[in-house]
């Protein structure tokens, strides 16, 4: 389907499969597997209840090549997801009568599984303000049943940024707030050992201890390119971690998501086995030509004398990234303290939030409620 907004021609698709894969990966997914055409195919099949729209923007005078690309996702968000104890019992009781109690419909640019910018525009053909306007209008037009609208994943270094004030003044019905920052590690052409030598002594000691404990307790580590046979085991360990998440509570991936990753050449698993050859912990990582992204982590119930599996896996993933000659690691969101110990820098992200009329006056309150506390900025490097 096609539409015209602000004198721009927009082609609207309902699946990533309707878009040219080479074009998408050239403009958006070229350096990050979690933004790629193939990865978004997996996301679509993993969450079929969601509604997706993909927007290709053209100028009024040239329909031969797009000047912007972005997509939107509508889903139901459970406000009580992760609730425990008395709250969980009360919510379950109410839902016997009101099935959707506490669930709201959200439409956003991007999706909850991509933690960084999943859009592109040619700044020689369209301004940031024009692109933002198109994004907001596409959300409003194509997601009429969504209660909350979110334009997310753009950089605002501080409240004094000029473009922050420009957007805020032009789109006053949206309230701007902070997202979880991305923990990004610059590797360059270093080896893992060279990078470790740049870390502060205490952090090098933590890595050494985790690896020493693994060796002394007779754990072994394997890299698995084909981990299909391990997905059942992985999934229970993933859920063990997911159900305890407090910083970022969201809908869990279905098991089919892990199976789909196992079939693709841009993924691999790093697995820690105990002395009985049982999986103790793992990561599933995805990678492109330049960026290595440990994406899913799982572990068994932790025992008091267990090694620090998390530190060990971060080290092994760093080794894998260097082995593949990656220049950067996207270490994702949450658990910032250990990631900064590895030398990761925190890259801030922001989003704009608006409640649909007639409740738009709630936008500021909702934005404050959704604001993610920003972790302290530290450097793990000498």
Coordinates of C-alpha atoms in Angstrom, one line a residue:
X1 CA 0.0 0.0 0.0
X2 CA 1.1 3.6 -0.5
X3 CA 0.4 6.8 1.3
X4 CA 1.5 10.5 1.2
X5 CA 2.5 12.4 4.3
X6 CA 4.0 15.9 4.3
X7 CA 4.6 15.7 0.6
X8 CA 6.6 12.4 1.0
X9 CA 5.6 9.3 -0.8
X10 CA 5.6 6.3 1.6
X11 CA 5.3 2.6 0.6
X12 CA 3.9 0.5 3.4
X13 CA 4.6 -3.2 3.8
X14 CA 3.2 -5.6 6.4
X15 CA 6.2 -8.0 6.5
X16 CA 10.0 -7.7 6.2
X17 CA 9.7 -10.3 3.5
X18 CA 8.2 -7.7 1.2
X19 CA 11.3 -5.6 1.4
X20 CA 14.5 -6.1 -0.6
X21 CA 16.9 -7.8 1.7
X22 CA 20.1 -6.2 0.2
X23 CA 18.7 -2.7 0.4
X24 CA 17.6 -3.2 4.1
X25 CA 20.9 -4.7 5.1
X26 CA 22.8 -2.0 3.2
X27 CA 21.0 0.8 5.0
X28 CA 20.2 -0.7 8.4
X29 CA 21.4 -4.2 9.0
X30 CA 24.8 -4.0 7.4
X31 CA 26.9 -3.9 10.6
X32 CA 24.6 -5.5 13.2
X33 CA 23.0 -9.0 13.0
X34 CA 20.1 -8.0 15.3
X35 CA 19.0 -5.4 12.7
X36 CA 19.4 -7.6 9.7
X37 CA 16.6 -8.6 7.3
X38 CA 17.2 -12.3 8.3
X39 CA 17.0 -11.6 12.0
X40 CA 13.7 -9.6 11.6
X41 CA 12.3 -12.5 9.7
X42 CA 12.9 -14.6 12.8
X43 CA 11.4 -12.0 15.1
X44 CA 8.2 -11.9 13.0
X45 CA 7.8 -15.7 13.1
X46 CA 8.6 -15.8 16.8
X47 CA 5.9 -13.2 17.8
X48 CA 3.1 -13.8 15.3
X49 CA 0.5 -12.0 17.4
X50 CA 2.2 -8.7 16.8
X51 CA 1.4 -6.2 14.0
X52 CA 4.2 -4.9 11.9
X53 CA 4.5 -2.2 9.3
X54 CA 7.6 -1.4 7.2
X55 CA 7.9 2.1 5.7
X56 CA 10.0 3.1 2.7
X57 CA 10.0 6.8 2.2
X58 CA 10.5 8.5 -1.2
X59 CA 10.7 12.1 -2.2
X60 CA 7.8 13.6 -4.2
X61 CA 9.9 13.9 -7.3
X62 CA 12.0 10.6 -7.3
X63 CA 10.5 7.2 -6.6
X64 CA 13.6 5.3 -7.7
X65 CA 15.3 5.0 -4.4
X66 CA 14.2 5.5 -0.8
X67 CA 15.4 8.4 1.4
X68 CA 14.3 6.7 4.7
X69 CA 13.5 3.3 6.0
X70 CA 11.9 2.3 9.4
X71 CA 9.4 -0.1 10.8
X72 CA 6.8 -0.2 13.6
X73 CA 5.6 -2.9 15.9
X74 CA 2.3 -3.1 17.9
X75 CA 2.0 -5.5 20.8
X76 CA 0.2 -5.9 24.1
X77 CA 2.3 -5.0 27.1
X78 CA 1.5 -6.5 30.5
X79 CA 1.9 -3.8 33.1
X80 CA 2.1 -6.6 35.8
X81 CA 4.6 -8.8 34.0
X82 CA 7.1 -10.0 36.6
X83 CA 4.7 -9.3 39.5
X84 CA 5.1 -11.8 42.4
X85 CA 3.5 -12.7 45.7
X86 CA 0.3 -10.9 46.7
X87 CA 0.3 -8.6 43.7
X88 CA 0.5 -11.6 41.3
X89 CA -2.4 -13.3 43.2
X90 CA -4.6 -10.2 43.0
X91 CA -3.9 -9.7 39.3
X92 CA -4.7 -13.3 38.5
X93 CA -8.0 -13.1 40.5
X94 CA -9.1 -10.0 38.6
X95 CA -8.2 -11.6 35.3
X96 CA -10.7 -14.4 35.9
X97 CA -13.3 -11.7 35.2
X98 CA -11.3 -9.2 33.1
X99 CA -9.0 -11.2 30.8
X100 CA -6.9 -8.2 29.6
X101 CA -6.7 -6.3 32.9
X102 CA -3.4 -4.5 33.1
X103 CA -2.5 -5.0 29.5
X104 CA -2.1 -2.0 27.2
X105 CA -1.5 -1.8 23.4
X106 CA 1.8 -0.2 22.4
X107 CA 3.0 0.9 19.0
X108 CA 6.6 1.7 18.6
X109 CA 9.2 2.3 16.0
X110 CA 11.5 -0.7 16.1
X111 CA 10.7 -3.6 18.5
X112 CA 11.5 -4.7 22.0
X113 CA 14.2 -7.1 20.8
X114 CA 16.4 -4.5 19.0
X115 CA 18.1 -2.3 21.5
X116 CA 19.5 0.3 19.2
X117 CA 18.6 2.3 16.1
X118 CA 16.6 0.3 13.6
X119 CA 15.9 3.1 11.2
X120 CA 17.8 5.1 8.6
X121 CA 17.3 8.4 6.7
X122 CA 19.3 10.4 4.2
X123 CA 20.1 13.6 6.0
X124 CA 20.8 15.3 2.6
X125 CA 17.2 14.6 1.5
X126 CA 15.2 14.8 4.8
X127 CA 15.9 16.5 8.1
X128 CA 15.7 14.7 11.5
X129 CA 12.6 16.8 12.4
X130 CA 10.9 15.7 9.1
X131 CA 11.8 12.1 9.8
X132 CA 10.5 12.3 13.3
X133 CA 7.3 13.8 12.1
X134 CA 6.8 11.0 9.5
X135 CA 7.5 8.4 12.2
X136 CA 4.9 9.8 14.6
X137 CA 2.2 10.2 11.9
X138 CA 2.8 6.7 10.6
X139 CA 2.3 5.3 14.1
X140 CA -0.9 7.3 14.6
X141 CA -2.3 6.3 11.1
X142 CA -1.4 2.7 11.0
X143 CA -1.9 1.7 14.6
X144 CA -5.2 3.3 15.5
X145 CA -5.9 0.9 18.3
X146 CA -2.6 1.5 20.1
X147 CA -3.0 3.4 23.3
X148 CA 0.6 4.3 23.7
X149 CA 2.9 5.5 20.9
X150 CA 6.7 5.4 21.2
X151 CA 9.4 6.7 18.9
X152 CA 12.6 5.2 20.2
X153 CA 16.3 4.6 19.9
X154 CA 17.8 8.0 18.9
X155 CA 20.8 9.6 20.5
X156 CA 20.4 12.5 23.0
X157 CA 23.7 13.1 24.8
X158 CA 22.2 15.6 27.2
X159 CA 19.2 17.9 27.7
X160 CA 21.3 20.7 26.3
X161 CA 21.6 19.1 22.8
X162 CA 20.2 21.5 20.3
X163 CA 18.3 18.9 18.3
X164 CA 16.7 17.7 21.6
X165 CA 15.1 21.2 22.0
X166 CA 14.2 21.3 18.4
X167 CA 12.3 18.1 18.5
X168 CA 10.7 18.9 21.9
X169 CA 9.5 22.3 20.7
X170 CA 8.0 21.0 17.5
X171 CA 6.4 17.8 18.9
X172 CA 5.2 19.0 22.3
X173 CA 2.5 16.2 22.5
X174 CA 5.4 13.8 22.9
X175 CA 7.4 13.5 26.1
X176 CA 11.0 12.6 25.9
X177 CA 12.7 10.2 28.3
X178 CA 15.6 7.9 28.7
X179 CA 16.0 4.3 27.6
X180 CA 18.5 1.7 28.8
X181 CA 21.9 2.6 27.4
X182 CA 23.8 0.1 25.3
X183 CA 27.0 -1.3 26.7
X184 CA 29.4 -1.1 23.8
X185 CA 33.0 -2.4 23.7
X186 CA 35.5 -1.2 21.2
X187 CA 38.0 -4.0 20.3
X188 CA 39.7 -2.7 17.2
X189 CA 42.3 -5.2 16.0
X190 CA 43.4 -6.3 19.5
X191 CA 43.5 -9.8 20.8
X192 CA 41.5 -10.7 23.9
X193 CA 44.7 -10.7 26.0
X194 CA 45.7 -7.3 24.7
X195 CA 42.3 -5.9 25.7
X196 CA 42.5 -7.5 29.1
X197 CA 45.9 -5.8 29.7
X198 CA 44.2 -2.5 29.3
X199 CA 41.7 -3.2 32.2
X200 CA 42.3 -2.1 35.7
X201 CA 44.0 -4.6 38.0
X202 CA 40.9 -5.5 40.0
X203 CA 38.9 -6.3 36.9
X204 CA 41.8 -8.4 35.5
X205 CA 41.8 -10.3 38.8
X206 CA 38.1 -11.0 38.6
X207 CA 38.5 -12.5 35.1
X208 CA 41.5 -14.6 36.2
X209 CA 39.6 -15.9 39.2
X210 CA 36.6 -17.0 37.2
X211 CA 38.8 -18.9 34.7
X212 CA 40.9 -20.5 37.5
X213 CA 37.8 -21.6 39.3
X214 CA 36.5 -23.2 36.1
X215 CA 39.7 -25.1 35.6
X216 CA 40.0 -26.3 39.2
X217 CA 36.4 -27.5 39.3
X218 CA 36.9 -29.3 36.0
X219 CA 34.4 -27.4 33.8
X220 CA 35.1 -27.3 30.1
X221 CA 34.1 -24.8 27.5
X222 CA 33.0 -25.5 23.9
X223 CA 32.0 -23.3 21.0
X224 CA 29.0 -24.7 19.2
X225 CA 28.1 -23.5 15.7
X226 CA 25.3 -26.0 15.4
X227 CA 23.5 -26.1 18.8
X228 CA 20.1 -27.4 17.6
X229 CA 20.4 -30.5 19.8
X230 CA 21.0 -28.3 22.9
X231 CA 18.0 -26.0 22.5
X232 CA 15.8 -27.8 25.0
X233 CA 18.5 -27.6 27.6
X234 CA 19.3 -24.0 26.7
X235 CA 15.7 -22.9 26.9
X236 CA 15.2 -24.0 30.5
X237 CA 18.4 -22.3 31.6
X238 CA 17.4 -19.1 29.7
X239 CA 14.0 -19.1 31.4
X240 CA 15.8 -19.5 34.7
X241 CA 17.5 -16.2 34.1
X242 CA 14.6 -14.5 32.4
X243 CA 12.2 -15.1 35.2
X244 CA 14.6 -13.4 37.6
X245 CA 15.1 -10.3 35.5
X246 CA 14.4 -7.0 37.3
X247 CA 16.0 -4.3 35.2
X248 CA 14.2 -5.1 32.0
X249 CA 11.1 -7.3 32.3
X250 CA 9.6 -8.4 28.9
X251 CA 7.9 -11.2 27.1
X252 CA 10.2 -14.2 26.9
X253 CA 11.4 -15.6 23.6
X254 CA 9.6 -18.8 22.5
X255 CA 11.8 -21.9 22.1
X256 CA 11.3 -21.6 18.4
X257 CA 13.4 -18.4 18.4
X258 CA 16.4 -20.3 19.7
X259 CA 15.8 -23.1 17.1
X260 CA 15.7 -20.5 14.4
X261 CA 19.0 -18.9 15.6
X262 CA 20.6 -22.4 15.6
X263 CA 19.8 -22.8 11.9
X264 CA 21.5 -19.5 10.9
X265 CA 25.1 -18.9 10.0
X266 CA 25.3 -15.6 12.0
X267 CA 25.0 -17.3 15.4
X268 CA 27.0 -19.5 17.7
X269 CA 26.8 -20.8 21.3
X270 CA 29.5 -20.7 23.9
X271 CA 28.7 -23.5 26.4
X272 CA 30.2 -24.3 29.8
X273 CA 29.8 -28.0 30.8
X274 CA 30.3 -29.4 34.3
X275 CA 32.4 -32.5 35.1
X276 CA 29.3 -34.7 34.4
X277 CA 28.9 -33.1 30.9
X278 CA 25.8 -31.2 31.9
X279 CA 25.3 -27.6 30.6
X280 CA 26.0 -25.2 33.5
X281 CA 25.7 -22.0 31.5
X282 CA 25.7 -20.6 28.0
X283 CA 25.5 -17.7 25.7
X284 CA 24.0 -17.5 22.2
X285 CA 25.8 -14.8 20.2
X286 CA 24.9 -13.3 16.8
X287 CA 27.4 -11.4 14.7
X288 CA 27.9 -9.5 11.5
X289 CA 31.1 -8.4 9.7
X290 CA 32.1 -6.0 12.5
X291 CA 29.9 -6.4 15.6
X292 CA 29.7 -9.4 17.9
X293 CA 26.6 -9.5 20.1
X294 CA 26.2 -11.9 23.0
X295 CA 22.4 -12.0 22.8
X296 CA 21.0 -14.7 25.1
X297 CA 22.4 -15.9 28.4
X298 CA 21.3 -18.8 30.5
X299 CA 22.5 -20.6 33.6
X300 CA 21.5 -23.3 36.0
X301 CA 20.6 -22.5 39.6
X302 CA 23.8 -21.0 41.1
X303 CA 25.5 -22.9 43.9
X304 CA 27.6 -21.1 46.6
X305 CA 30.9 -22.5 45.3
X306 CA 30.2 -22.1 41.6
X307 CA 32.6 -20.1 39.5
X308 CA 31.4 -16.8 38.2
X309 CA 29.8 -18.1 35.0
X310 CA 28.9 -14.6 33.8
X311 CA 32.4 -13.2 33.9
X312 CA 33.8 -16.4 32.3
X313 CA 31.3 -16.3 29.4
X314 CA 32.0 -12.6 28.8
X315 CA 35.7 -13.5 28.5
X316 CA 35.0 -16.4 26.1
X317 CA 32.7 -14.2 24.0
X318 CA 35.4 -11.6 23.8
X319 CA 37.9 -14.3 22.7
X320 CA 35.3 -15.4 20.0
X321 CA 34.8 -11.9 18.8
X322 CA 38.6 -11.4 18.5
X323 CA 39.0 -14.7 16.8
X324 CA 36.4 -13.6 14.2
X325 CA 38.2 -10.3 13.8
X326 CA 35.2 -8.3 15.1
X327 CA 36.0 -4.6 15.8
X328 CA 33.2 -4.1 18.4
X329 CA 31.0 -6.0 20.9
X330 CA 27.4 -5.0 21.5
X331 CA 27.1 -6.3 25.1
X332 CA 23.4 -5.3 25.2
X333 CA 21.5 -3.7 28.0
X334 CA 21.3 -4.3 31.8
X335 CA 24.0 -5.8 34.1
X336 CA 26.1 -2.7 33.5
X337 CA 28.6 -3.1 36.4
X338 CA 30.4 -6.2 35.1
X339 CA 30.2 -5.0 31.5
X340 CA 31.9 -1.7 32.4
X341 CA 34.5 -3.8 34.3
X342 CA 35.3 -5.3 30.9
X343 CA 35.8 -1.8 29.5
X344 CA 32.4 -1.2 27.9
X345 CA 31.2 2.3 27.3
X346 CA 27.6 3.2 27.9
X347 CA 25.8 4.7 24.9
X348 CA 22.7 6.7 25.9
X349 CA 19.4 6.3 24.1
X350 CA 16.2 8.2 24.3
X351 CA 12.6 7.7 23.3
X352 CA 9.5 10.0 22.8
X353 CA 6.2 8.9 24.3
X354 CA 2.7 10.0 23.6
X355 CA -0.7 8.7 24.8
X356 CA -3.4 8.8 22.2
X357 CA -6.3 11.3 22.6
X358 CA -8.3 11.9 24.7
X359 CA -5.7 10.8 27.3
X360 CA -2.8 12.7 25.9
X361 CA -2.4 14.7 29.0
X362 CA -1.1 11.5 30.6
X363 CA 2.0 11.5 28.3
X364 CA 4.3 13.2 30.7
X365 CA 3.4 11.0 33.6
X366 CA 3.7 7.8 31.5
X367 CA 7.1 9.0 30.2
X368 CA 8.3 9.5 33.8
X369 CA 7.1 6.1 34.7
X370 CA 8.9 4.5 31.7
X371 CA 12.1 6.4 32.2
X372 CA 15.0 4.0 32.8
X373 CA 17.4 4.9 35.7
X374 CA 20.7 5.7 34.1
X375 CA 23.6 3.7 35.6
X376 CA 26.7 5.4 36.9
X377 CA 29.3 6.1 34.3
X378 CA 32.6 4.3 35.1
X379 CA 35.6 3.1 33.1
X380 CA 37.1 -0.3 33.5
X381 CA 40.2 0.8 31.6
X382 CA 43.4 2.0 33.2

